[in-house]
mmCIF file of C-alpha atoms and ligand atoms in Angstrom:
data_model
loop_
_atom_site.group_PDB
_atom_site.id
_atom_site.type_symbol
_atom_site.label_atom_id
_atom_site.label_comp_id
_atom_site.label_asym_id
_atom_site.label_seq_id
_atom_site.Cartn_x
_atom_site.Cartn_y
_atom_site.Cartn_z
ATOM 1 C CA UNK A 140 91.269 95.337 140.685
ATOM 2 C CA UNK A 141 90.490 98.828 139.484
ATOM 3 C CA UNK A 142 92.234 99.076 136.246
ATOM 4 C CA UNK A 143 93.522 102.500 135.569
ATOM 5 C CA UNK A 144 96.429 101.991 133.520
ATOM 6 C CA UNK A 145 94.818 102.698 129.749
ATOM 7 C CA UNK A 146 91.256 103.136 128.193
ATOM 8 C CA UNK A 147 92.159 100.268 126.426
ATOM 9 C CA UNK A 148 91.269 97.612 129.045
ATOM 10 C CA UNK A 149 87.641 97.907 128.170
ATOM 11 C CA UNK A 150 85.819 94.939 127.225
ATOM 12 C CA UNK A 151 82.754 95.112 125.206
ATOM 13 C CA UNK A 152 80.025 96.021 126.818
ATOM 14 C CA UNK A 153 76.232 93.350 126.515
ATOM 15 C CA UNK A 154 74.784 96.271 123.904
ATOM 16 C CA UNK A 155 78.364 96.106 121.848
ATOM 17 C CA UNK A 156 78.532 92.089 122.018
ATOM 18 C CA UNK A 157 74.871 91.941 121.080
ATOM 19 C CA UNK A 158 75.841 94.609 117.815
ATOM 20 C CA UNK A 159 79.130 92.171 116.951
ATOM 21 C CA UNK A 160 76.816 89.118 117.457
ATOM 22 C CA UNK A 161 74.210 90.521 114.762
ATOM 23 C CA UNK A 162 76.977 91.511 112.361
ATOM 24 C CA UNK A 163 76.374 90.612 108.710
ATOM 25 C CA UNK A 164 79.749 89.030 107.578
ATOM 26 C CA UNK A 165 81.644 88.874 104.193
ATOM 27 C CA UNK A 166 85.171 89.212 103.443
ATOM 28 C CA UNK A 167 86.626 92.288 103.513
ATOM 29 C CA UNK A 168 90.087 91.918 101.348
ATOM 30 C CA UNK A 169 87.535 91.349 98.461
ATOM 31 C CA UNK A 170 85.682 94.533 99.975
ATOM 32 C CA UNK A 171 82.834 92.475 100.914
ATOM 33 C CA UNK A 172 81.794 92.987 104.223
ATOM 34 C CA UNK A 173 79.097 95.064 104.788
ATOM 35 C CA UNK A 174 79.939 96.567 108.778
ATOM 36 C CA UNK A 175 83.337 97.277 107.400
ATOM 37 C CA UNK A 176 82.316 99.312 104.537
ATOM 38 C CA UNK A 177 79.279 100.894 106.754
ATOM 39 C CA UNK A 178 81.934 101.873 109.329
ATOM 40 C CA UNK A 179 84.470 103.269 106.866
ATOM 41 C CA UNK A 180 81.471 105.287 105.094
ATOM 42 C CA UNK A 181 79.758 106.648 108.481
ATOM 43 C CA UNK A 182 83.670 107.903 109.716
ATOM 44 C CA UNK A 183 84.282 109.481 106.643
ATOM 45 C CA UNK A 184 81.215 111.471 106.594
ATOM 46 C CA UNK A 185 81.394 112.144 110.410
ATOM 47 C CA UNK A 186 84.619 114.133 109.702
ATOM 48 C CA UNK A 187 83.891 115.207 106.305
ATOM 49 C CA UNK A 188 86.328 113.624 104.456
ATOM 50 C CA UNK A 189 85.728 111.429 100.672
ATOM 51 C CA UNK A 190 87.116 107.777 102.550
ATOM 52 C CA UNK A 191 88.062 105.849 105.606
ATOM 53 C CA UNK A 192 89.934 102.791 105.916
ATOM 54 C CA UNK A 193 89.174 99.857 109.269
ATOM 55 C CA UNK A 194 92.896 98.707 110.654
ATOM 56 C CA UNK A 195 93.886 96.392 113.419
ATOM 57 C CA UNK A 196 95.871 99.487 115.467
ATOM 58 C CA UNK A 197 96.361 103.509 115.541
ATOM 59 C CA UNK A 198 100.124 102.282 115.341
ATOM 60 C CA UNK A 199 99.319 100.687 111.722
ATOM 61 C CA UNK A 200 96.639 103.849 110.923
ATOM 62 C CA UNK A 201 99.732 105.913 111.868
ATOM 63 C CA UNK A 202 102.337 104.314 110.064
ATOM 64 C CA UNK A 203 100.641 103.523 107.014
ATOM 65 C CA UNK A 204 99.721 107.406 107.054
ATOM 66 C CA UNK A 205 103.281 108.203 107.191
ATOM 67 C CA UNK A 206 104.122 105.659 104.374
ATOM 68 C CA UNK A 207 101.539 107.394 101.425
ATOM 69 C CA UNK A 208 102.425 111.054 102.310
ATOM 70 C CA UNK A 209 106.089 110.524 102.307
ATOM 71 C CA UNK A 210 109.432 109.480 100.567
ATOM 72 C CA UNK A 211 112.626 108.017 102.058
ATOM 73 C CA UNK A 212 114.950 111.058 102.502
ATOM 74 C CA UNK A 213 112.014 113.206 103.512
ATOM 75 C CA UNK A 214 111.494 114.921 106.864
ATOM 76 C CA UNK A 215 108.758 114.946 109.400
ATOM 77 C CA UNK A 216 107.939 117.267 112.099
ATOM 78 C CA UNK A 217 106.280 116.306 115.271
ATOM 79 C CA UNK A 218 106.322 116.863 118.533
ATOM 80 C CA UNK A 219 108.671 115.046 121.215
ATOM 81 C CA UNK A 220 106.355 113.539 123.025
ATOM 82 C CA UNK A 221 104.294 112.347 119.467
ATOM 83 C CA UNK A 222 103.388 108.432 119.875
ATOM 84 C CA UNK A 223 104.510 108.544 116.448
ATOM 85 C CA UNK A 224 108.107 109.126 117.898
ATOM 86 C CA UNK A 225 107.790 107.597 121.331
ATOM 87 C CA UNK A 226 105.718 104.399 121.171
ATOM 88 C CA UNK A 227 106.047 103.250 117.254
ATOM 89 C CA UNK A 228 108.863 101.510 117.951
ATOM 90 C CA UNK A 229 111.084 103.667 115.318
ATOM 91 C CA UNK A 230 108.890 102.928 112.475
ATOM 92 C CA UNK A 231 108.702 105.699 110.632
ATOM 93 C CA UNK A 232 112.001 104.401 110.277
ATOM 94 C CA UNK A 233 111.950 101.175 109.067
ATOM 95 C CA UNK A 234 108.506 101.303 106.908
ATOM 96 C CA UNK A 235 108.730 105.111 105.243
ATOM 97 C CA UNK A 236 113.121 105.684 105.598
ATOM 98 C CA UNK A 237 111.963 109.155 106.986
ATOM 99 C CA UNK A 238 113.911 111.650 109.256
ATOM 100 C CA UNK A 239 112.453 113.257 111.941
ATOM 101 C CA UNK A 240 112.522 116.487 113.557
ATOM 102 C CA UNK A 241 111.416 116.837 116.878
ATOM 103 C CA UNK A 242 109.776 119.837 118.231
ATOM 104 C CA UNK A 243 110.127 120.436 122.043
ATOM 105 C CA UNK A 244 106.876 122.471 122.832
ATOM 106 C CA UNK A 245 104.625 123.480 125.879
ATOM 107 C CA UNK A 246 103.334 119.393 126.300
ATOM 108 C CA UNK A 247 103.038 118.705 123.164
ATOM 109 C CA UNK A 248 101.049 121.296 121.687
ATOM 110 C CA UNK A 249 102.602 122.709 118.328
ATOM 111 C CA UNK A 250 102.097 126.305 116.935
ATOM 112 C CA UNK A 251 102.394 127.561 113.300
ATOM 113 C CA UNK A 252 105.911 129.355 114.402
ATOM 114 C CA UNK A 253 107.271 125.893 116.249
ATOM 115 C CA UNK A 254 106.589 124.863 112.205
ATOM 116 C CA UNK A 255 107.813 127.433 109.973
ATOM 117 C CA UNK A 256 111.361 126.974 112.255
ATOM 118 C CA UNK A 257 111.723 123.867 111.598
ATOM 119 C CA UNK A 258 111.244 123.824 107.387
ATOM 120 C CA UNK A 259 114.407 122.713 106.052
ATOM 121 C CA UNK A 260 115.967 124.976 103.218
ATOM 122 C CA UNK A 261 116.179 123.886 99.717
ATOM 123 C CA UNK A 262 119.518 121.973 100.266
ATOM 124 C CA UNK A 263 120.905 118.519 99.535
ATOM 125 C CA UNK A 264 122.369 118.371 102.734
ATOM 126 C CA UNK A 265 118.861 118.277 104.541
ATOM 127 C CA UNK A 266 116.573 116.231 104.716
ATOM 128 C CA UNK A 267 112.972 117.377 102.496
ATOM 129 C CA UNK A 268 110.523 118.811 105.215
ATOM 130 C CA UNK A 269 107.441 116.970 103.393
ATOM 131 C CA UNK A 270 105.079 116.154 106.661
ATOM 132 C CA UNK A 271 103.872 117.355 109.880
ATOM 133 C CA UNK A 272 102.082 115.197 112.444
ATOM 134 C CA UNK A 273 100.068 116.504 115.476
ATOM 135 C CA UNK A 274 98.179 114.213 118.388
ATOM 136 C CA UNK A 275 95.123 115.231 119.951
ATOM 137 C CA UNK A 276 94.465 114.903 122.874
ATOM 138 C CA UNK A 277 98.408 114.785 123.510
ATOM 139 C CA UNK A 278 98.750 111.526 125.769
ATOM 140 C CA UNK A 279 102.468 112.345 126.969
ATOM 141 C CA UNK A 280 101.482 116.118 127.755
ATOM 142 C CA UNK A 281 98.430 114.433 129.972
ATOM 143 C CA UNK A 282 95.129 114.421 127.910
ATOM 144 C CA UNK A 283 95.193 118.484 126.392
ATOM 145 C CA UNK A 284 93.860 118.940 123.465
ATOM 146 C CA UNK A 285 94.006 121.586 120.462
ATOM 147 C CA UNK A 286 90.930 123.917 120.018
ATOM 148 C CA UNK A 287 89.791 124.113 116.749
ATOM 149 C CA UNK A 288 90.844 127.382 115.885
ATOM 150 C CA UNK A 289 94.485 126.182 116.664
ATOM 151 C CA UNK A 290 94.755 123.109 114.717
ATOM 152 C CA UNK A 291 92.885 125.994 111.591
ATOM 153 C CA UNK A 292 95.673 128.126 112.178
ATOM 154 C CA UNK A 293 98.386 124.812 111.747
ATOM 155 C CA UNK A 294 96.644 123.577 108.916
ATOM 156 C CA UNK A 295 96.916 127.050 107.011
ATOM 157 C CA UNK A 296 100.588 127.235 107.673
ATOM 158 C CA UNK A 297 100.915 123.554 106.521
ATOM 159 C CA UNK A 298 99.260 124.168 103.439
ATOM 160 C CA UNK A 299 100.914 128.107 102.650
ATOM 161 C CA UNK A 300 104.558 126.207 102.877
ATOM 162 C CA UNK A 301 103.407 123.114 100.768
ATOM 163 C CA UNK A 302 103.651 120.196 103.700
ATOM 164 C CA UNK A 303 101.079 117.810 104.440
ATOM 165 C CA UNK A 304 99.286 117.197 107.820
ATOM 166 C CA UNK A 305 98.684 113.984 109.565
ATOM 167 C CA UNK A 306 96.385 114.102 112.950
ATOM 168 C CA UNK A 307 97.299 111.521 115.402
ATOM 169 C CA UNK A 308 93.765 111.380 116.575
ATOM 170 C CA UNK A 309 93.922 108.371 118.844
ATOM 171 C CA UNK A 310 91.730 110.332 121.158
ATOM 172 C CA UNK A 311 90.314 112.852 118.793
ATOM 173 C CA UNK A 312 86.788 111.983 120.489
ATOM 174 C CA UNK A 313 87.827 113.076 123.996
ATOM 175 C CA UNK A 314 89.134 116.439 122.418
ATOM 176 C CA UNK A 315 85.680 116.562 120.788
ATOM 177 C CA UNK A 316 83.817 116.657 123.586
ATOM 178 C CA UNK A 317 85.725 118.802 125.794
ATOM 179 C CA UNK A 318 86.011 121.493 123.226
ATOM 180 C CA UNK A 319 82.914 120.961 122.303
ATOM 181 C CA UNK A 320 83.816 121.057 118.632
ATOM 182 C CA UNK A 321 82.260 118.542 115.514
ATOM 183 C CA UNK A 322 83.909 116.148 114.108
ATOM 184 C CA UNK A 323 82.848 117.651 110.391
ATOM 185 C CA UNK A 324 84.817 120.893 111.114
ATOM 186 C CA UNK A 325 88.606 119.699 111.501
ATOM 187 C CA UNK A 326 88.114 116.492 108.487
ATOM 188 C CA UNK A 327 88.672 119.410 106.104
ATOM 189 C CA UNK A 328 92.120 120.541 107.593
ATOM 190 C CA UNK A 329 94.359 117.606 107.505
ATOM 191 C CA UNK A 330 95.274 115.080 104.579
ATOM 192 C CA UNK A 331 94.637 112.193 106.910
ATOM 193 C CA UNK A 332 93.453 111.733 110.408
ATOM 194 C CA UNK A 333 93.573 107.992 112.258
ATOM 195 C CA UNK A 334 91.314 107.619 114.802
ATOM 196 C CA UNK A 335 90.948 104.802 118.010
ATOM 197 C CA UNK A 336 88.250 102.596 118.753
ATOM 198 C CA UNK A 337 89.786 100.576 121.446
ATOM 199 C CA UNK A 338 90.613 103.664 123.378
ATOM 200 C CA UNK A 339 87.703 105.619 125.087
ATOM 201 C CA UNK A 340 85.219 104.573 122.717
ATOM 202 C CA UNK A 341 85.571 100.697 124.166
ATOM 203 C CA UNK A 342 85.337 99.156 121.234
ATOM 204 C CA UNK A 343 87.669 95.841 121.873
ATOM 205 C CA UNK A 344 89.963 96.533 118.187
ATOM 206 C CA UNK A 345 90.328 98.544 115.856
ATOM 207 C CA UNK A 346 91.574 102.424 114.128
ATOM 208 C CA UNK A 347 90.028 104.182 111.476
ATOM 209 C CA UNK A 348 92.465 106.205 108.906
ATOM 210 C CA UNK A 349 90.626 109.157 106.877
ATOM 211 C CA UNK A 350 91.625 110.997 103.634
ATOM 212 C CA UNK A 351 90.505 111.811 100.100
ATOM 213 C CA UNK A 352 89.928 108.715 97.977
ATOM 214 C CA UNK A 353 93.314 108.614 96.407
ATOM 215 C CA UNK A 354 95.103 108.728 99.630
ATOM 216 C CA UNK A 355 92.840 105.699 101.175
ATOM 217 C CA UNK A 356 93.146 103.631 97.559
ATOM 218 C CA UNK A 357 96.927 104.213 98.872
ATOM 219 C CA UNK A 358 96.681 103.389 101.854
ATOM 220 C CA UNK A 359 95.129 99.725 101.393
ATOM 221 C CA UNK A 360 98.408 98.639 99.585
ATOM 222 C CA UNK A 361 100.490 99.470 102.554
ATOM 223 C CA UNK A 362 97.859 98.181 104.744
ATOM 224 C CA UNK A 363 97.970 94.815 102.471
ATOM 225 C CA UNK A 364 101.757 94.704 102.376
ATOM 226 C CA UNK A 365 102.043 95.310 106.412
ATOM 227 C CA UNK A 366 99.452 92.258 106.538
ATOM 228 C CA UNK A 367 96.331 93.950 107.806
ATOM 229 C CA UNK A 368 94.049 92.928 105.457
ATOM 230 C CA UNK A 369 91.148 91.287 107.817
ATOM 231 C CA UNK A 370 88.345 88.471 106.478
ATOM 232 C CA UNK A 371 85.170 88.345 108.177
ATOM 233 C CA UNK A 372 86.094 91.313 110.093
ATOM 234 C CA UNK A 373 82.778 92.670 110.326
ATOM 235 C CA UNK A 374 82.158 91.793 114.204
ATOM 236 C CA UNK A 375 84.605 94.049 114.999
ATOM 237 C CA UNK A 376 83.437 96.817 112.594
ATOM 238 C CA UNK A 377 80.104 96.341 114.689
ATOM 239 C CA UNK A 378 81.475 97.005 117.567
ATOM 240 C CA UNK A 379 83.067 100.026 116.461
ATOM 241 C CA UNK A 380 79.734 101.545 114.791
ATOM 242 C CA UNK A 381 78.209 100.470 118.287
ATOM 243 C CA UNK A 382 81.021 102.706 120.004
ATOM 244 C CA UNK A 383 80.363 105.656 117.476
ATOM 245 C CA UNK A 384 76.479 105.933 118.003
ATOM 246 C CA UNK A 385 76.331 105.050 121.961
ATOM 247 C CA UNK A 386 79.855 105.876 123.277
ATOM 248 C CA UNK A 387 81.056 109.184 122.062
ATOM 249 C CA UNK A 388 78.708 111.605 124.467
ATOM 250 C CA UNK A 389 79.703 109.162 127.474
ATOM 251 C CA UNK A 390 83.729 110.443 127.306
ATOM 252 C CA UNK A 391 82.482 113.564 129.332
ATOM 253 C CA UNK A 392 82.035 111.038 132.519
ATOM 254 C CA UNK A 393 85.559 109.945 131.939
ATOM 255 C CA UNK A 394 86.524 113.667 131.831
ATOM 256 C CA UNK A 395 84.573 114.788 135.325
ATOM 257 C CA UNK A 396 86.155 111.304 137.038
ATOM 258 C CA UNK A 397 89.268 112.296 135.939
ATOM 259 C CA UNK A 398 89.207 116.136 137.440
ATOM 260 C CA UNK A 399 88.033 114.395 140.680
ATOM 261 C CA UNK A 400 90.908 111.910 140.718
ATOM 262 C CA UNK A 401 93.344 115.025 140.005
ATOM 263 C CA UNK A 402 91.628 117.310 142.639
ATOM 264 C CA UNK A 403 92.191 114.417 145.078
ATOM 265 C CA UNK A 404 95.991 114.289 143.798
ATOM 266 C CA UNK A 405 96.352 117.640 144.458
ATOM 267 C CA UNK A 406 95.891 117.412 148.388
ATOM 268 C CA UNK A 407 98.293 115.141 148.878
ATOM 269 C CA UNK A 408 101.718 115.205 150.070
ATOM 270 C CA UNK A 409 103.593 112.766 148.067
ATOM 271 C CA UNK A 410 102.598 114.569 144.760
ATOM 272 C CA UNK A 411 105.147 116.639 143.469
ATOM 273 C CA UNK A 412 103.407 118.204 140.571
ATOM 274 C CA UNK A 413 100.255 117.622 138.017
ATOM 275 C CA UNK A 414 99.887 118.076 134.745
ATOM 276 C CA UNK A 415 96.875 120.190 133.995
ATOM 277 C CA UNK A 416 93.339 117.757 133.552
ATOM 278 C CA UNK A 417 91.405 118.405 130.383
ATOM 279 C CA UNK A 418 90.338 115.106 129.105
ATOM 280 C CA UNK A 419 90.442 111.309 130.763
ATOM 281 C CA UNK A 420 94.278 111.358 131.349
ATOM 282 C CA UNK A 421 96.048 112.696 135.030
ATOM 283 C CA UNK A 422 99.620 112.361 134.712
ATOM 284 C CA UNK A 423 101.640 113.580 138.013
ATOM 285 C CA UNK A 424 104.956 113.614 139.336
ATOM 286 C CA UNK A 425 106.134 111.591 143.016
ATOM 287 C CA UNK A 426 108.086 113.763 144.995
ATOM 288 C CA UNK A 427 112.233 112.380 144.675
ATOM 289 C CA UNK A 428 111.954 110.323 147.706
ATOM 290 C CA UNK A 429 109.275 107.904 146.631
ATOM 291 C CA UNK A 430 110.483 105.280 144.727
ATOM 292 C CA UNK A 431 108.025 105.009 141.753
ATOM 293 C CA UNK A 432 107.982 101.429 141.493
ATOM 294 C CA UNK A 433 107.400 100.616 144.688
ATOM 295 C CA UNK A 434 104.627 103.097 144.877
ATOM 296 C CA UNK A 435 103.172 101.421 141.736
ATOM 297 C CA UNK A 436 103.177 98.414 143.873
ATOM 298 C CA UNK A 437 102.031 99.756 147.067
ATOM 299 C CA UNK A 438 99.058 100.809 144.640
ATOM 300 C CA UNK A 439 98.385 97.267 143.198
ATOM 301 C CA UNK A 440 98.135 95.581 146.329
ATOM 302 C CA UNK A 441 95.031 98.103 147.340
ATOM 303 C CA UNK A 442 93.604 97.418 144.572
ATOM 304 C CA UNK A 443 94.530 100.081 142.114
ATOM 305 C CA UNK A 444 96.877 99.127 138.597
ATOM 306 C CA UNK A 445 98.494 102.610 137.467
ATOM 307 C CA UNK A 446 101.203 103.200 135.223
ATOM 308 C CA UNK A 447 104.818 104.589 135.482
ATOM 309 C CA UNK A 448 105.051 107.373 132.703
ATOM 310 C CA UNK A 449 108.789 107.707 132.557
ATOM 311 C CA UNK A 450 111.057 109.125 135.676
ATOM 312 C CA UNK A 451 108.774 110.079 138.619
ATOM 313 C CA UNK A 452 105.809 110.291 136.347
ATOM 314 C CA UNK A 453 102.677 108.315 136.880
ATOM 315 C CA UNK A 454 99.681 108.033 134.785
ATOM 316 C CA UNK A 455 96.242 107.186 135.839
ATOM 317 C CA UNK A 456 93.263 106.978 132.986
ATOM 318 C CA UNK A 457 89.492 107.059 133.135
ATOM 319 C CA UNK A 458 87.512 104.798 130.860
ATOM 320 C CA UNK A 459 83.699 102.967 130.112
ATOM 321 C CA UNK A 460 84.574 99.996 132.700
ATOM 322 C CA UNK A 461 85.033 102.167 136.044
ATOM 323 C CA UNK A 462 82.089 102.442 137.995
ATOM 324 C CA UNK A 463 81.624 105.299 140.205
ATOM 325 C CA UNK A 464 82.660 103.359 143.443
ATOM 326 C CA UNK A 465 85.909 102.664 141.750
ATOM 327 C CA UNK A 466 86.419 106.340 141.300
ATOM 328 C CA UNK A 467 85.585 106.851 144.806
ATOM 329 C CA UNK A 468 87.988 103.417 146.248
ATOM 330 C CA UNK A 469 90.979 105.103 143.944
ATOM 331 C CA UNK A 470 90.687 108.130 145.952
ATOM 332 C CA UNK A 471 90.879 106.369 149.174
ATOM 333 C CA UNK A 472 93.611 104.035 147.997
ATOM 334 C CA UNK A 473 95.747 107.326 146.384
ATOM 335 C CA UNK A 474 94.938 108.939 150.099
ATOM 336 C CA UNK A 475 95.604 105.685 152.343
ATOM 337 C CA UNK A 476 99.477 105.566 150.814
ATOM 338 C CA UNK A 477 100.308 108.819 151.442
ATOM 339 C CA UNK A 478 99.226 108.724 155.637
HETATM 340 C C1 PLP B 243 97.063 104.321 121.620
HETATM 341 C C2 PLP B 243 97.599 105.351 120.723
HETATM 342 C C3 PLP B 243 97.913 105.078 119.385
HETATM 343 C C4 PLP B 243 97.731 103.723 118.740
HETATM 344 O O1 PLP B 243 97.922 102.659 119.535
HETATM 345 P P1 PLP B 243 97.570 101.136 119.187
HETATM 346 O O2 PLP B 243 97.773 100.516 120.499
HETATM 347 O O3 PLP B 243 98.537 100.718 118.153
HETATM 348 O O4 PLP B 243 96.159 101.066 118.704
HETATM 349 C C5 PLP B 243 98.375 106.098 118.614
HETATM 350 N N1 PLP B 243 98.519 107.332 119.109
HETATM 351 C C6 PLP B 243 98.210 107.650 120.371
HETATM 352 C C7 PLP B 243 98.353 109.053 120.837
HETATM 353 C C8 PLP B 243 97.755 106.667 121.229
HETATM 354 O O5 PLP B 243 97.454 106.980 122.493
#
């Protein structure tokens, strides 16, 4: 099977096993073991920020992140398609008692102005505008990503009106290389940022979070209380220092598949539309009469596992397991179903 449905199917590859093998462990509620506090120290400094913290999932790194900047009763603004909204399973909810407004932008990109709209006055009817989240690369709007300059321009308006800013970088890495930005440059605009290992970087668990000191002393009492405090957790801190030094400059591959697999999409009949290809994510649209079930089917028994993506929408991802025949099967499979 050629598994397209997620960069998180990856399994670890012989260098990463080798790396978790070797792992010196100790346990890391008492702070003790030493991959965990290498890879908290080497993310930090990567995006220039005082502290990281190692979680199980971007879902806790997310939530937790929502849970220090925030009060029940305040508000926080994100986009529609956020995974913070859509795939969280209401928590900002249940863990922070938080209100959300949602912002309905081009996929899923915010601007200062979609912002400043959406600040709630002064008034004890409304809710307390307190946080704003963005995601980069934007999964739901297909793998685009903010430039620098843009998230600059965010985190200026963020700070001039007094809210913080949370980066839902599951797949910051991905936006890194396309833009061809560093890490170092965005740490300094946003009060936290949680980051993926199990994504693109194939590491087989784990999310950083990043912020000042304060915020990450915070953040281990809500990562305690959710019951993420890991032991000998160190094996899979090696794997994720593995996926930092030997995986990051790889996404490009991912990216160039990707624009091959959407330049084949684009020939073919069936396809109703295609969301713009920057990163390792092609989302497109069937055309009405294709049922997209049974096309997902029709798919799996050539060979190829996609995902539905809501309505027509299907999503196909590129990741560290494919090998380039895959790419080049996928094609033919996405071709053979539409003659
Ligand atoms: C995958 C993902 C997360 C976190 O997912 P987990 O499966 O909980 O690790 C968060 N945000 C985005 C945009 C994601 O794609």
């Amino acid at each position: 099977m050629i598994d397209m449905r997620s960069d998180t199917v990856t399994r670890p590859t012989p260098g990463m096993k080798e790396a978790m093998l070797r792992a010196p462990l100790g346990d890391d509620v008492f702070g003790e073991d030493p991959a965990v506090n290498e890879l908290q120290e080497k993310a930090a400094a990567l995006f220039g920020m005082e502290a990281a913290l190692f979680c199980p999932s971007g879902t806790m790194t997310n939530q937790i992140a929502l849970k220090v900047h925030t009060n029940p009763l305040d508000e926080l603004i994100c986009d529609i398609r956020s995974h913070i909204y859509q795939y969280e399973a209401g928590g900002y909810a249940f863990h922070s008692g938080i209100a959300v407004k949602l912002i309905h932008s081009e996929q899923g990109i915010l601007s200062p102005a979609d912002i400043e709209k959406n600040i709630n006055p002064d008034d004890i009817h409304k809710a307390r505008t307190r946080l704003v989240s963005l995601e980069n690369t934007v999964n739901k709007g297909g793998g685009n990503y903010y430039t620098l300059e843009e998230m600059q321009a965010l985190s200026a308006s963020c700070r001039a009106h007094g809210l913080r800013l949370h980066l839902d970088g599951a797949r910051i890495f991905n936006a890194l290389v396309a833009s061809g930005d560093r890490p170092g440059g965005i740490g300094p605009l946003f009060d936290s940022i949680s980051v993926c290992l199990s994504k693109g970087l194939g590491a087989p668990v784990g999310s950083l979070l990043l912020g000042s000191r304060d915020f990450i002393k915070e953040a281990l009492r809500f990562r305690k209380v959710m019951g993420g405090g890991m032991r000998q957790a160190g094996m899979l801190a090696a794997a994720g220092i593995y996926a930092l030094d030997h995986h990051v400059e790889r996404l490009k591959e991912d990216h160039e598949r990707a624009a091959r697999l959407a330049a084949a999409l684009e020939q073919l009949d069936y396809v109703e539309s295609l969301l713009p290809v920057h990163t390792n994510i092609v989302v497109f649209t069937l055309r009405p009469s294709i049922n997209p079930a049974a096309y997902l089917e029709m798919l799996k028994s050539e060979g190829l596992l996609a995902v539905s993506f809501g309505g027509q929408a299907v999503r196909l991802v590129t990741h560290l397991d494919l090998r380039e025949e895959d790419i080049e099967r996928a094609i033919e499979i996405l071709g053979k179903i539409s003659a």
